[in-house]
PDB file of C-alpha atoms in Angstrom:
ATOM      1  CA  MET I   1      22.230  29.650  23.010  1.00  0.00           C
ATOM      2  CA  THR I   2      23.762  30.924  19.841  1.00  0.00           C
ATOM      3  CA  PHE I   3      21.941  32.440  16.905  1.00  0.00           C
ATOM      4  CA  ALA I   4      22.402  29.263  14.841  1.00  0.00           C
ATOM      5  CA  SER I   5      20.840  27.095  17.550  1.00  0.00           C
ATOM      6  CA  TRP I   6      17.876  29.491  17.858  1.00  0.00           C
ATOM      7  CA  ARG I   7      17.422  29.391  14.101  1.00  0.00           C
ATOM      8  CA  LYS I   8      17.502  25.592  14.075  1.00  0.00           C
ATOM      9  CA  LEU I   9      14.993  25.440  16.929  1.00  0.00           C
ATOM     10  CA  ALA I  10      12.654  27.880  15.176  1.00  0.00           C
ATOM     11  CA  LYS I  11      12.853  25.862  11.964  1.00  0.00           C
ATOM     12  CA  GLU I  12      12.019  22.613  13.799  1.00  0.00           C
ATOM     13  CA  VAL I  13       9.082  24.205  15.642  1.00  0.00           C
ATOM     14  CA  TYR I  14       7.757  25.660  12.370  1.00  0.00           C
ATOM     15  CA  GLN I  15       7.987  22.258  10.665  1.00  0.00           C
ATOM     16  CA  THR I  16       6.101  20.491  13.461  1.00  0.00           C
ATOM     17  CA  THR I  17       3.466  23.237  13.531  1.00  0.00           C
ATOM     18  CA  VAL I  18       2.871  23.113   9.786  1.00  0.00           C
ATOM     19  CA  GLU I  19       2.697  19.314   9.866  1.00  0.00           C
ATOM     20  CA  PHE I  20       0.200  19.530  12.742  1.00  0.00           C
ATOM     21  CA  PHE I  21      -2.123  21.487  10.451  1.00  0.00           C
ATOM     22  CA  GLY I  22      -1.738  18.907   7.680  1.00  0.00           C
ATOM     23  CA  GLU I  23       0.623  20.825   5.406  1.00  0.00           C
ATOM     24  CA  THR I  24       4.211  20.307   4.380  1.00  0.00           C
ATOM     25  CA  PRO I  25       6.876  22.901   5.187  1.00  0.00           C
ATOM     26  CA  LYS I  26       8.319  22.677   1.677  1.00  0.00           C
ATOM     27  CA  THR I  27       5.071  23.596  -0.077  1.00  0.00           C
ATOM     28  CA  LEU I  28       3.835  26.143   2.486  1.00  0.00           C
ATOM     29  CA  PRO I  29       6.393  28.842   3.323  1.00  0.00           C
ATOM     30  CA  PRO I  30       6.031  30.934   6.484  1.00  0.00           C
ATOM     31  CA  SER I  31       5.009  33.944   4.393  1.00  0.00           C
ATOM     32  CA  ALA I  32       1.858  32.044   3.339  1.00  0.00           C
ATOM     33  CA  PHE I  33       1.277  30.138   6.595  1.00  0.00           C
ATOM     34  CA  PHE I  34       1.140  32.943   9.163  1.00  0.00           C
ATOM     35  CA  PRO I  35      -1.219  35.293   7.251  1.00  0.00           C
ATOM     36  CA  LEU I  36      -3.839  32.544   7.553  1.00  0.00           C
ATOM     37  CA  PHE I  37      -3.813  33.058  11.315  1.00  0.00           C
ATOM     38  CA  VAL I  38      -3.785  36.837  11.006  1.00  0.00           C
ATOM     39  CA  ARG I  39      -6.925  36.743   8.841  1.00  0.00           C
ATOM     40  CA  PHE I  40      -8.576  34.208  11.128  1.00  0.00           C
ATOM     41  CA  PHE I  41      -7.984  36.280  14.255  1.00  0.00           C
ATOM     42  CA  ALA I  42      -9.153  39.470  12.536  1.00  0.00           C
ATOM     43  CA  ALA I  43     -12.350  37.749  11.381  1.00  0.00           C
ATOM     44  CA  TYR I  44     -12.863  36.260  14.843  1.00  0.00           C
ATOM     45  CA  LYS I  45     -12.515  39.650  16.553  1.00  0.00           C
ATOM     46  CA  LYS I  46     -14.907  41.201  14.033  1.00  0.00           C
ATOM     47  CA  ALA I  47     -17.441  38.425  14.678  1.00  0.00           C
ATOM     48  CA  GLU I  48     -17.161  38.957  18.438  1.00  0.00           C
ATOM     49  CA  LYS I  49     -17.681  42.689  17.974  1.00  0.00           C
ATOM     50  CA  ASP I  50     -20.698  42.099  15.716  1.00  0.00           C
ATOM     51  CA  ASN I  51     -22.205  39.654  18.205  1.00  0.00           C
ATOM     52  CA  LYS I  52     -21.719  42.137  21.034  1.00  0.00           C
ATOM     53  CA  CYS I  53     -23.430  44.881  19.001  1.00  0.00           C
ATOM     54  CA  LEU I  54     -26.331  42.570  18.160  1.00  0.00           C
ATOM     55  CA  LEU I  55     -26.788  41.650  21.820  1.00  0.00           C
ATOM     56  CA  GLU I  56     -26.775  45.323  22.807  1.00  0.00           C
ATOM     57  CA  GLN I  57     -29.330  46.135  20.113  1.00  0.00           C
ATOM     58  CA  GLU I  58     -31.535  43.250  21.204  1.00  0.00           C
ATOM     59  CA  ALA I  59     -31.324  44.455  24.813  1.00  0.00           C
ATOM     60  CA  LYS I  60     -32.324  47.971  23.720  1.00  0.00           C
ATOM     61  CA  LEU I  61     -35.189  46.495  21.722  1.00  0.00           C
ATOM     62  CA  GLU I  62     -36.411  44.530  24.738  1.00  0.00           C
ATOM     63  CA  GLN I  63     -36.178  47.646  26.904  1.00  0.00           C
ATOM     64  CA  LYS I  64     -38.163  49.693  24.388  1.00  0.00           C
ATOM     65  CA  LYS I  65     -40.673  46.876  24.119  1.00  0.00           C
ATOM     66  CA  GLU I  66     -41.187  46.890  27.883  1.00  0.00           C
ATOM     67  CA  GLU I  67     -41.521  50.683  27.902  1.00  0.00           C
ATOM     68  CA  ASN I  68     -44.051  50.537  25.097  1.00  0.00           C
ATOM     69  CA  MET I  69     -46.012  47.873  26.951  1.00  0.00           C
ATOM     70  CA  GLU I  70     -46.218  50.137  30.005  1.00  0.00           C
ATOM     71  CA  VAL I  71     -47.272  53.099  27.873  1.00  0.00           C
ATOM     72  CA  GLY I  72     -49.592  50.879  25.857  1.00  0.00           C
ATOM     73  CA  LYS I  73     -51.635  49.911  28.929  1.00  0.00           C
ATOM     74  CA  GLY I  74     -53.312  53.318  28.854  1.00  0.00           C
ATOM     75  CA  LYS I  75     -54.144  52.954  25.154  1.00  0.00           C
ATOM     76  CA  GLY I  76     -55.983  50.179  23.482  1.00  0.00           C
ATOM     77  CA  LYS I  77     -54.104  46.894  23.371  1.00  0.00           C
ATOM     78  CA  GLU I  78     -54.533  46.616  19.606  1.00  0.00           C
ATOM     79  CA  GLU I  79     -52.773  49.904  18.911  1.00  0.00           C
ATOM     80  CA  SER I  80     -49.831  49.091  21.155  1.00  0.00           C
ATOM     81  CA  THR I  81     -49.324  45.630  19.669  1.00  0.00           C
ATOM     82  CA  LYS I  82     -49.479  47.025  16.117  1.00  0.00           C
ATOM     83  CA  ASN I  83     -46.930  49.693  16.984  1.00  0.00           C
ATOM     84  CA  ASN I  84     -44.687  47.129  18.660  1.00  0.00           C
ATOM     85  CA  LEU I  85     -44.871  44.794  15.683  1.00  0.00           C
ATOM     86  CA  LYS I  86     -44.022  47.625  13.288  1.00  0.00           C
ATOM     87  CA  LYS I  87     -41.071  48.687  15.420  1.00  0.00           C
ATOM     88  CA  GLN I  88     -39.848  45.109  15.728  1.00  0.00           C
ATOM     89  CA  ALA I  89     -40.121  44.583  11.996  1.00  0.00           C
ATOM     90  CA  ASN I  90     -38.192  47.801  11.346  1.00  0.00           C
ATOM     91  CA  VAL I  91     -35.445  46.846  13.790  1.00  0.00           C
ATOM     92  CA  ILE I  92     -35.167  43.339  12.352  1.00  0.00           C
ATOM     93  CA  ALA I  93     -35.009  44.712   8.809  1.00  0.00           C
ATOM     94  CA  GLU I  94     -32.302  47.157   9.856  1.00  0.00           C
ATOM     95  CA  LEU I  95     -30.288  44.422  11.565  1.00  0.00           C
ATOM     96  CA  LYS I  96     -30.523  42.202   8.497  1.00  0.00           C
ATOM     97  CA  MET I  97     -29.497  45.087   6.263  1.00  0.00           C
ATOM     98  CA  ARG I  98     -26.492  45.850   8.458  1.00  0.00           C
ATOM     99  CA  GLN I  99     -25.541  42.208   8.643  1.00  0.00           C
ATOM    100  CA  ASN I 100     -25.875  41.447   4.929  1.00  0.00           C
ATOM    101  CA  GLY I 101     -25.532  44.862   3.334  1.00  0.00           C
ATOM    102  CA  GLY I 102     -22.151  45.901   4.689  1.00  0.00           C
ATOM    103  CA  ASN I 103     -19.524  44.230   2.561  1.00  0.00           C
ATOM    104  CA  ASP I 104     -16.511  44.817   4.816  1.00  0.00           C
ATOM    105  CA  ARG I 105     -14.786  41.690   3.579  1.00  0.00           C
ATOM    106  CA  VAL I 106     -11.151  42.291   2.795  1.00  0.00           C
ATOM    107  CA  VAL I 107      -9.882  40.581  -0.342  1.00  0.00           C
ATOM    108  CA  TYR I 108      -6.223  39.759  -0.199  1.00  0.00           C
ATOM    109  CA  LYS I 109      -4.383  39.958  -3.488  1.00  0.00           C
ATOM    110  CA  ASP I 110      -1.909  37.241  -2.481  1.00  0.00           C
ATOM    111  CA  LYS I 111      -2.203  33.587  -3.401  1.00  0.00           C
ATOM    112  CA  ASP I 112      -5.012  33.028  -0.877  1.00  0.00           C
ATOM    113  CA  GLY I 113      -7.229  35.789  -2.297  1.00  0.00           C
ATOM    114  CA  ALA I 114      -8.437  33.489  -5.058  1.00  0.00           C
ATOM    115  CA  ILE I 115      -9.549  30.898  -2.521  1.00  0.00           C
ATOM    116  CA  ASP I 116     -11.512  33.500  -0.544  1.00  0.00           C
ATOM    117  CA  THR I 117     -13.180  34.706  -3.724  1.00  0.00           C
ATOM    118  CA  ILE I 118     -14.136  31.184  -4.771  1.00  0.00           C
ATOM    119  CA  ILE I 119     -15.548  30.372  -1.336  1.00  0.00           C
ATOM    120  CA  SER I 120     -17.618  33.552  -1.195  1.00  0.00           C
ATOM    121  CA  ASP I 121     -18.914  32.907  -4.722  1.00  0.00           C
ATOM    122  CA  LEU I 122     -19.925  29.379  -3.735  1.00  0.00           C
ATOM    123  CA  LYS I 123     -21.729  30.735  -0.680  1.00  0.00           C
ATOM    124  CA  ASN I 124     -23.649  33.228  -2.816  1.00  0.00           C
ATOM    125  CA  LYS I 125     -24.323  30.905  -5.764  1.00  0.00           C
ATOM    126  CA  PRO I 126     -24.137  27.226  -4.823  1.00  0.00           C
ATOM    127  CA  PHE I 127     -22.597  24.864  -7.342  1.00  0.00           C
ATOM    128  CA  LEU I 128     -25.168  22.843  -9.244  1.00  0.00           C
ATOM    129  CA  ARG I 129     -23.906  19.838 -11.132  1.00  0.00           C
ATOM    130  CA  GLN I 130     -24.866  19.735 -14.765  1.00  0.00           C
ATOM    131  CA  HIS I 131     -26.602  16.642 -16.012  1.00  0.00           C
ATOM    132  CA  CYS I 132     -24.097  14.158 -17.317  1.00  0.00           C
ATOM    133  CA  ARG I 133     -24.589  12.595 -20.677  1.00  0.00           C
ATOM    134  CA  LYS I 134     -25.236   8.915 -20.754  1.00  0.00           C
ATOM    135  CA  SER I 135     -22.659   6.608 -22.246  1.00  0.00           C
ATOM    136  CA  ASN I 136     -24.908   5.849 -25.234  1.00  0.00           C
ATOM    137  CA  ASP I 137     -24.960   9.589 -26.007  1.00  0.00           C
ATOM    138  CA  LEU I 138     -21.250   9.251 -26.708  1.00  0.00           C
ATOM    139  CA  SER I 139     -21.920   6.660 -29.375  1.00  0.00           C
ATOM    140  CA  SER I 140     -24.541   8.911 -30.977  1.00  0.00           C
ATOM    141  CA  LEU I 141     -22.001  11.743 -31.032  1.00  0.00           C
ATOM    142  CA  THR I 142     -19.494   9.572 -32.856  1.00  0.00           C
ATOM    143  CA  MET I 143     -22.185   8.596 -35.359  1.00  0.00           C
ATOM    144  CA  GLN I 144     -22.997  12.265 -35.960  1.00  0.00           C
ATOM    145  CA  SER I 145     -19.324  13.107 -36.446  1.00  0.00           C
ATOM    146  CA  GLN I 146     -19.013  10.249 -38.978  1.00  0.00           C
ATOM    147  CA  GLN I 147     -22.024  11.540 -40.892  1.00  0.00           C
ATOM    148  CA  VAL I 148     -20.598  15.059 -40.960  1.00  0.00           C
ATOM    149  CA  SER I 149     -17.215  13.852 -42.227  1.00  0.00           C
ATOM    150  CA  VAL I 150     -18.797  11.776 -45.058  1.00  0.00           C
TER     151      VAL I 150
END
C-alpha cells in the first residue's frame, strides 16, 4: 500500500470512529478527540490504583481487628471494643480525608478544561433553579415601568 492509500484508510477509520461516538469529524478534530481517551484511561488507572490501596488498607484493618480481638480476650471486653471502635473511626476518618482531601485532579487548559471545571463545580455545588416569575408579574413590571416614565 502506498502512503496515500494509508492516509485515506486512516481518515475513513477516524470518521467512522468519531461518528460511532456521536460526533462529527468536521467539528471534532483528532487533536481534541484523542485527548479525551488519554484522560479517561489515566483516570481509570488512578481509580484502579485507589481501589487497590483501599482494599489493602481494609485488609490491614481487618487483620489488626482480629489481632486486637485476640489480645482483647485477656482484658475486659468493654475496653477492647472501645479501643477497636476508636481505631476504626480513626482509620475511616483518615481514608475519607485521603479520598476527599487530595485534590490530584489535573485541569487541562485546552478547550475541554472548561467542561471539566463546570462539571466539578456542579458536583460540589448542585444547580438550584431560581423561582420563575409568573406571567402576571410581567404585566406588573410593565405597569411599574409606565409609572416611572410618566
